[in-house]
CSV table of C-alpha atoms in Angstrom, one decimal:
chain,number,residue,atom,x,y,z
G,1,MET,CA,-35.1,-17.1,47.6
G,2,ARG,CA,-31.7,-18.3,49.0
G,3,SER,CA,-31.1,-20.2,45.9
G,4,SER,CA,-31.8,-17.3,43.5
G,5,ILE,CA,-29.4,-15.1,45.6
G,6,LEU,CA,-26.9,-17.9,45.4
G,7,VAL,CA,-27.0,-18.1,41.7
G,8,THR,CA,-26.7,-14.3,41.4
G,9,LEU,CA,-23.6,-14.3,43.6
G,10,VAL,CA,-22.0,-17.1,41.6
G,11,THR,CA,-22.8,-15.4,38.4
G,12,LEU,CA,-21.2,-12.2,39.7
G,13,LEU,CA,-18.2,-14.0,40.9
G,14,VAL,CA,-17.6,-15.8,37.5
G,15,THR,CA,-18.0,-12.4,35.7
G,16,LEU,CA,-15.5,-10.8,37.8
G,17,VAL,CA,-13.1,-13.7,37.5
G,18,GLN,CA,-13.5,-13.6,33.5
G,19,SER,CA,-13.3,-9.8,33.3
G,20,ILE,CA,-10.2,-8.1,32.1
G,21,SER,CA,-9.5,-4.4,33.0
G,22,ASN,CA,-8.0,-1.7,30.6
G,23,ASP,CA,-4.9,-1.6,32.8
G,24,GLU,CA,-4.3,-5.2,32.2
G,25,LEU,CA,-4.9,-4.7,28.3
G,26,LEU,CA,-2.7,-1.7,28.4
G,27,LYS,CA,0.2,-3.8,30.2
G,28,LEU,CA,-0.2,-6.4,27.4
G,29,SER,CA,0.0,-3.8,24.7
G,30,LYS,CA,3.2,-2.5,26.2
G,31,GLN,CA,4.9,-5.9,25.7
G,32,ASN,CA,5.5,-5.0,21.9
G,33,SER,CA,6.9,-1.9,20.4
G,34,ASN,CA,4.0,-1.8,17.9
G,35,ARG,CA,1.4,-1.9,20.8
G,36,ILE,CA,-0.4,-4.8,19.4
G,37,ILE,CA,-1.5,-7.6,21.6
G,38,GLU,CA,-0.7,-11.1,19.8
G,39,LEU,CA,-3.5,-13.6,20.0
G,40,ASN,CA,-2.5,-17.2,20.5
G,41,ASP,CA,-4.2,-20.5,21.3
G,42,ILE,CA,-4.1,-19.9,25.1
G,43,ASN,CA,-5.1,-16.4,25.3
G,44,HIS,CA,-7.6,-15.6,22.5
G,45,LYS,CA,-10.8,-16.8,24.4
G,46,GLN,CA,-9.7,-15.0,27.5
G,47,LEU,CA,-9.1,-11.7,25.7
G,48,LEU,CA,-12.0,-11.8,23.3
G,49,GLY,CA,-14.5,-13.3,25.6
G,50,SER,CA,-13.9,-11.6,28.9
G,51,ASN,CA,-15.9,-8.7,30.4
G,52,ARG,CA,-14.2,-5.3,29.4
G,53,ASP,CA,-15.0,-1.6,29.0
G,54,SER,CA,-12.9,-1.1,25.7
G,55,PHE,CA,-13.2,-1.9,22.1
G,56,LEU,CA,-10.9,-4.4,20.5
G,57,VAL,CA,-9.8,-4.1,16.9
G,58,VAL,CA,-8.5,-7.5,15.8
G,59,LEU,CA,-6.6,-8.4,12.6
G,60,LEU,CA,-6.6,-12.1,11.5
G,61,THR,CA,-4.0,-12.3,8.8
G,62,ALA,CA,-1.6,-14.6,7.2
G,63,THR,CA,1.9,-13.4,6.2
G,64,ALA,CA,3.4,-16.9,5.7
G,65,PRO,CA,5.0,-16.9,2.2
G,66,GLU,CA,3.5,-20.1,1.1
G,67,VAL,CA,0.0,-18.6,1.6
G,68,LYS,CA,0.8,-15.8,-1.0
G,69,CYS,CA,-1.6,-13.3,0.6
G,70,HIS,CA,-0.3,-10.0,-1.0
G,71,VAL,CA,-2.9,-8.0,0.7
G,72,CYS,CA,-2.0,-9.4,4.2
G,73,ILE,CA,1.7,-8.5,3.7
G,74,ASP,CA,0.7,-5.0,2.4
G,75,PHE,CA,-1.7,-4.3,5.2
G,76,ASP,CA,0.2,-5.8,8.3
G,77,PRO,CA,2.6,-2.9,8.5
G,78,SER,CA,-0.3,-0.5,8.2
G,79,PHE,CA,-2.2,-2.0,10.9
G,80,GLU,CA,0.8,-1.7,13.1
G,81,THR,CA,1.1,2.0,12.2
G,82,ILE,CA,-2.6,2.4,13.0
G,83,ALA,CA,-1.9,1.0,16.6
G,84,THR,CA,1.3,3.1,17.1
G,85,SER,CA,-0.5,6.2,16.0
G,86,TRP,CA,-3.4,5.5,18.4
G,87,PHE,CA,-1.1,5.2,21.4
G,88,LYS,CA,0.9,8.1,20.4
G,89,ASP,CA,-2.1,10.3,20.8
G,90,HIS,CA,-3.6,8.1,23.7
G,91,PRO,CA,-0.9,6.7,25.8
G,92,ASN,CA,-3.5,4.9,28.1
G,93,GLY,CA,-5.5,3.8,25.2
G,94,GLN,CA,-8.4,5.9,26.1
G,95,SER,CA,-10.2,8.4,23.6
G,96,ASN,CA,-10.4,11.9,24.5
G,97,SER,CA,-13.7,12.3,22.7
G,98,GLY,CA,-17.4,11.3,23.1
G,99,GLU,CA,-17.7,9.0,26.1
G,100,LYS,CA,-13.8,8.5,26.3
G,101,SER,CA,-14.0,4.9,25.3
G,102,SER,CA,-10.9,2.7,25.3
G,103,MET,CA,-9.6,0.9,22.2
G,104,PHE,CA,-6.9,-1.7,21.9
G,105,PHE,CA,-5.3,-3.7,19.0
G,106,LEU,CA,-4.9,-7.3,18.6
G,107,ARG,CA,-3.6,-9.7,15.9
G,108,ALA,CA,-3.4,-13.4,15.2
G,109,ASP,CA,-1.0,-14.3,12.1
G,110,VAL,CA,-0.5,-17.5,10.3
G,111,LYS,CA,3.3,-17.5,10.0
G,112,GLU,CA,3.4,-21.2,9.3
G,113,THR,CA,0.6,-23.0,7.3
G,114,LYS,CA,1.2,-26.1,9.5
G,115,ASN,CA,0.4,-24.1,12.6
G,116,ILE,CA,-2.9,-22.4,12.2
G,117,PRO,CA,-4.1,-20.5,15.3
G,118,LYS,CA,-7.4,-21.8,16.9
G,119,VAL,CA,-8.9,-18.5,16.6
G,120,PHE,CA,-9.0,-18.9,12.7
G,121,LYS,CA,-10.9,-22.2,13.2
G,122,TYR,CA,-13.3,-20.6,15.8
G,123,TYR,CA,-14.5,-18.1,13.4
G,124,LYS,CA,-14.3,-20.2,10.5
G,125,ILE,CA,-12.1,-17.9,8.5
G,126,GLU,CA,-11.6,-18.8,4.8
G,127,HIS,CA,-10.3,-15.4,3.4
G,128,VAL,CA,-7.6,-13.2,4.8
G,129,PRO,CA,-7.0,-10.6,6.1
G,130,ARG,CA,-10.1,-10.0,8.2
G,131,VAL,CA,-10.5,-7.2,10.6
G,132,PHE,CA,-13.0,-7.7,13.5
G,133,LEU,CA,-14.3,-5.0,15.9
G,134,PHE,CA,-15.4,-6.3,19.4
G,135,TYR,CA,-17.6,-4.1,21.5
G,136,PRO,CA,-17.4,-3.4,25.2
G,137,GLY,CA,-19.1,-6.2,27.2
G,138,GLY,CA,-17.1,-9.4,26.5
G,139,ASP,CA,-19.4,-11.4,24.2
G,140,ILE,CA,-16.9,-13.4,21.9
G,141,ASP,CA,-19.6,-13.9,19.2
G,142,THR,CA,-20.7,-10.2,19.0
G,143,TYR,CA,-18.6,-8.3,16.6
G,144,SER,CA,-18.5,-6.2,13.4
G,145,ILE,CA,-16.4,-7.0,10.4
G,146,ILE,CA,-14.4,-4.0,9.0
G,147,GLU,CA,-14.3,-4.6,5.3
G,148,LEU,CA,-11.0,-3.7,3.5
G,149,GLY,CA,-12.5,-3.7,0.1
G,150,ASN,CA,-10.4,-3.6,-3.1
G,151,ASP,CA,-8.4,-0.4,-2.3
G,152,ALA,CA,-4.8,-0.5,-1.8
G,153,GLY,CA,-2.2,1.5,0.3
G,154,ILE,CA,-3.3,4.6,2.2
G,155,GLU,CA,-6.9,4.5,0.7
G,156,ARG,CA,-7.4,1.1,2.4
G,157,VAL,CA,-6.3,2.4,5.7
G,158,LYS,CA,-8.4,5.5,5.5
G,159,LYS,CA,-11.6,3.6,4.6
G,160,ALA,CA,-11.0,1.1,7.4
G,161,LEU,CA,-10.3,3.8,10.1
G,162,ALA,CA,-13.4,5.7,8.9
G,163,ARG,CA,-15.5,2.5,9.5
G,164,VAL,CA,-14.0,2.0,12.9
G,165,GLN,CA,-14.9,5.7,13.7
G,166,GLN,CA,-18.5,5.1,12.5
G,167,LEU,CA,-18.9,1.9,14.7
G,168,THR,CA,-17.2,3.2,17.8
G,169,SER,CA,-18.1,6.9,17.7
G,170,ILE,CA,-14.5,7.4,18.5
G,171,THR,CA,-13.5,10.5,16.4
G,172,ASP,CA,-10.0,11.4,17.5
G,173,ILE,CA,-8.3,8.6,15.5
G,174,LYS,CA,-5.4,9.7,13.5
G,175,TYR,CA,-2.9,7.9,11.2
G,176,TYR,CA,0.8,9.0,11.2
G,177,GLU,CA,2.6,7.6,8.3
G,178,PRO,CA,6.1,6.4,9.5
G,179,PHE,CA,9.2,8.3,8.2
G,180,ASP,CA,11.0,6.4,5.5
G,181,MET,CA,14.6,7.0,6.4
G,182,THR,CA,15.9,4.9,3.6
G,183,SER,CA,14.1,6.9,1.0
G,184,SER,CA,15.2,10.2,2.5
G,185,ALA,CA,18.8,9.0,2.6
G,186,LEU,CA,18.6,7.8,-1.1
G,187,SER,CA,17.1,11.1,-2.2
G,188,ALA,CA,19.8,13.0,-0.4
G,189,PHE,CA,22.5,10.9,-1.9
G,190,THR,CA,21.1,11.2,-5.4
G,191,VAL,CA,20.9,15.0,-5.1
G,192,PHE,CA,24.6,15.1,-3.8
G,193,CYS,CA,25.7,12.9,-6.8
G,194,VAL,CA,23.8,15.0,-9.4
G,195,VAL,CA,25.4,18.1,-8.0
G,196,PHE,CA,28.8,16.6,-7.9
G,197,LEU,CA,28.7,15.5,-11.5
G,198,ILE,CA,27.2,18.9,-12.7
G,199,LYS,CA,30.2,20.8,-11.0
G,200,LYS,CA,32.8,18.4,-12.1
G,201,TYR,CA,31.5,18.3,-15.9
G,202,ARG,CA,30.0,21.7,-16.0
G,203,SER,CA,31.5,22.5,-19.4
G,204,PHE,CA,29.9,19.4,-20.9
G,205,VAL,CA,26.5,20.1,-19.1
G,206,LYS,CA,26.6,23.7,-20.4
G,207,LYS,CA,27.1,22.3,-23.8
G,208,LEU,CA,24.2,19.9,-23.5
G,209,PHE,CA,22.0,22.6,-22.0
G,210,PHE,CA,21.8,24.6,-25.3
G,211,GLN,CA,21.0,21.5,-27.4
G,212,ARG,CA,17.6,21.9,-29.0
G,213,PHE,CA,16.8,18.1,-29.0
G,214,ILE,CA,17.4,18.0,-25.1
G,215,TRP,CA,14.9,20.6,-24.7
G,216,GLY,CA,12.4,19.0,-27.2
G,217,ILE,CA,12.7,15.8,-25.2
G,218,ALA,CA,12.2,17.7,-21.8
G,219,THR,CA,9.3,19.5,-23.1
G,220,VAL,CA,7.4,16.5,-24.7
G,221,SER,CA,8.1,14.6,-21.3
G,222,PHE,CA,6.7,17.5,-19.3
G,223,ILE,CA,3.4,17.6,-21.5
G,224,ILE,CA,3.0,13.7,-21.2
G,225,LEU,CA,3.5,14.1,-17.4
G,226,MET,CA,0.9,16.8,-17.1
G,227,LEU,CA,-1.5,14.7,-19.3
G,228,GLY,CA,-1.0,11.6,-17.1
G,229,GLY,CA,-4.2,11.9,-15.0
G,230,HIS,CA,-2.7,13.2,-11.8
G,231,MET,CA,-5.2,16.0,-11.3
G,232,PHE,CA,-8.3,13.8,-12.4
G,233,ASN,CA,-7.2,11.1,-9.9
G,234,ASN,CA,-7.0,13.5,-7.2
G,235,ILE,CA,-10.2,15.3,-7.8
G,236,LYS,CA,-12.2,12.1,-8.5
G,237,LYS,CA,-10.5,10.1,-5.7
G,238,VAL,CA,-9.8,7.2,-8.0
G,239,ARG,CA,-8.6,4.0,-6.3
G,240,TYR,CA,-4.8,3.6,-6.7
G,241,ALA,CA,-5.0,-0.1,-7.4
G,242,GLY,CA,-7.2,-3.1,-6.8
G,243,VAL,CA,-6.9,-6.7,-5.5
G,244,ASP,CA,-8.4,-9.7,-7.2
G,245,ASN,CA,-10.2,-12.7,-5.4
G,246,ASP,CA,-6.8,-14.4,-4.7
G,247,GLY,CA,-5.5,-11.4,-3.0
G,248,ALA,CA,-3.2,-10.5,-5.8
G,249,ILE,CA,-2.8,-6.7,-6.7
G,250,LEU,CA,-4.4,-5.5,-9.9
G,251,TYR,CA,-2.9,-2.7,-11.7
G,252,PHE,CA,-5.5,-2.5,-14.6
G,253,LEU,CA,-9.3,-3.0,-14.6
G,254,PRO,CA,-9.7,-5.9,-17.1
G,255,GLY,CA,-12.3,-5.5,-19.6
G,256,GLN,CA,-13.2,-1.9,-18.4
G,257,LEU,CA,-12.4,0.9,-21.1
G,258,GLN,CA,-14.2,3.5,-19.3
G,259,SER,CA,-12.9,2.9,-15.8
G,260,GLN,CA,-9.4,2.7,-14.5
G,261,PHE,CA,-7.1,2.8,-11.4
G,262,SER,CA,-4.9,5.7,-10.6
G,263,ILE,CA,-1.9,3.6,-11.4
G,264,GLU,CA,-3.1,2.9,-14.9
G,265,THR,CA,-2.8,6.6,-15.9
G,266,GLN,CA,0.7,6.6,-14.5
G,267,ILE,CA,1.8,3.5,-16.3
G,268,ILE,CA,0.2,4.7,-19.5
G,269,ALA,CA,1.9,8.1,-19.1
G,270,VAL,CA,5.3,6.5,-18.5
G,271,ILE,CA,4.8,4.5,-21.8
G,272,TYR,CA,4.0,7.6,-23.8
G,273,GLY,CA,6.9,9.2,-22.3
G,274,ILE,CA,9.2,6.6,-23.5
G,275,LEU,CA,7.7,6.6,-26.8
G,276,ALA,CA,7.9,10.3,-27.1
G,277,ILE,CA,11.5,10.4,-26.2
G,278,SER,CA,12.5,7.4,-28.2
G,279,VAL,CA,10.8,8.9,-31.3
G,280,THR,CA,12.1,12.3,-30.8
G,281,SER,CA,15.6,11.0,-30.3
G,282,LEU,CA,15.4,9.1,-33.4
G,283,THR,CA,14.3,12.0,-35.6
G,284,ILE,CA,16.2,14.9,-34.0
G,285,GLY,CA,18.7,13.3,-31.5
G,286,ILE,CA,20.6,11.1,-33.7
G,287,PRO,CA,21.4,14.0,-36.2
G,288,ALA,CA,22.3,16.3,-33.5
G,289,ALA,CA,24.4,13.7,-31.7
G,290,LYS,CA,26.4,13.0,-35.0
G,291,LYS,CA,27.1,16.7,-35.2
G,292,PHE,CA,27.9,16.8,-31.4
G,293,LEU,CA,30.3,13.9,-31.6
G,294,LYS,CA,31.9,14.5,-35.0
G,295,ASN,CA,35.3,15.5,-33.5
G,296,GLU,CA,35.3,12.8,-30.9
G,297,LYS,CA,37.3,9.6,-31.4
G,298,ASN,CA,35.7,6.2,-31.6
G,299,SER,CA,32.3,7.9,-31.9
G,300,LYS,CA,31.2,5.8,-35.1
G,301,PRO,CA,30.3,2.6,-33.2
G,302,LEU,CA,28.2,4.6,-30.8
G,303,ILE,CA,26.5,6.5,-33.7
G,304,ALA,CA,25.7,3.2,-35.4
G,305,VAL,CA,24.4,1.4,-32.2
G,306,LEU,CA,22.2,4.3,-30.9
G,307,PRO,CA,19.5,4.0,-33.7
G,308,ILE,CA,19.1,0.4,-33.1
G,309,LEU,CA,18.6,0.8,-29.4
G,310,LEU,CA,16.2,3.6,-29.8
G,311,ALA,CA,14.1,1.5,-32.5
G,312,LEU,CA,14.2,-1.4,-30.1
G,313,LEU,CA,13.0,0.8,-27.2
G,314,THR,CA,10.3,2.1,-29.3
G,315,TYR,CA,9.1,-1.3,-30.3
G,316,ILE,CA,9.1,-2.6,-26.6
G,317,ALA,CA,7.2,0.4,-25.4
G,318,PHE,CA,4.6,0.1,-28.2
G,319,SER,CA,4.3,-3.6,-27.3
G,320,GLY,CA,3.6,-2.6,-23.8
G,321,LEU,CA,1.0,-0.2,-24.9
G,322,VAL,CA,-0.8,-2.8,-27.0
G,323,SER,CA,-0.6,-5.3,-24.3
G,324,VAL,CA,-2.2,-2.9,-21.8
G,325,TYR,CA,-4.9,-2.4,-24.4
G,326,LYS,CA,-5.5,-6.1,-24.7
G,327,ILE,CA,-6.0,-6.3,-20.9
G,328,LYS,CA,-8.6,-3.5,-21.1
G,329,GLN,CA,-10.3,-4.9,-24.3
G,330,PRO,CA,-9.5,-8.7,-24.4
G,331,SER,CA,-11.2,-9.2,-27.7
G,332,TYR,CA,-8.5,-6.9,-29.5
G,333,PRO,CA,-7.0,-9.2,-32.1
G,334,PHE,CA,-3.6,-7.6,-32.6
G,335,GLY,CA,-0.4,-7.8,-30.6
G,336,LEU,CA,3.4,-7.5,-30.7
G,337,VAL,CA,5.6,-8.8,-27.9
G,338,LYS,CA,3.4,-10.0,-25.2
G,339,LEU,CA,4.0,-7.9,-22.1
G,340,SER,CA,0.7,-8.2,-20.3
G,341,SER,CA,2.3,-10.6,-17.6
G,342,PHE,CA,4.2,-7.6,-16.3
G,343,PHE,CA,1.1,-5.8,-15.5
G,344,SER,CA,-0.9,-8.6,-13.9
């Protein structure tokens, strides 16, 4: 009787020693601005194997350049945004829905191939990135794997979060995309430059505005844009891009004529737009340009070079179109300049 009580007390004592509280996890998460707890060879067993009351979302990734894991590099900042978004709404890491469960985010990263963290060896990781979900309790070998699939960008994030919600029953998980200051500043600068140039050369711009070939190019480009599959992709929720077995991004579904990624329609629309502009410029634009520049000095070299450049642009664009078709239909026997390497 005494021995059984002693064993129970020892077991309870060991459990208490090996437990980790939410306050301790919260303190560790505050050590990094992205609110992610970094796993290393010293703490990974303690954090993953200690008794706890919270869910742990763990990313095992490899951002080392020599690994060439494109998905790792692409998903890593998204994982950081997931963590910061969670703590933005839940400063103490605790959900406001359901049973008010807590959730924390951890990561182990192979930054150098000669120094692989032990946690990778423990779980026998062969492919990265891998996302694990550990449940409250503290069993280091009890977890679920969150599959990232072949989606890219925001679609990958949405599916991962949906799976986390399903497994944890935590419904108040949101994702706040970071504000891109560089892109906004570049857009503002571009608008400023365009407005400045229009004001400075308004007489020339006004003259261009009434040129028929300019309106022809603009109209054809607008039609191509509208036929580029934007509405279809949004209605059908087509994947934006894919990932092959080596982690490289796929822009086209090889050998699939009836299926495509969202980015495929955009690339094809751009190619058709270039073809439309170049052909329209050759047939209508060159004669109009001759008339427009007939009183300008030194305009003859420009008029002579323009058709050659436009013909070259047409040839390159059509070569790109044929290269894409060969990716979709490998048995297609014809080709021009091989540009398929740009799309793979």
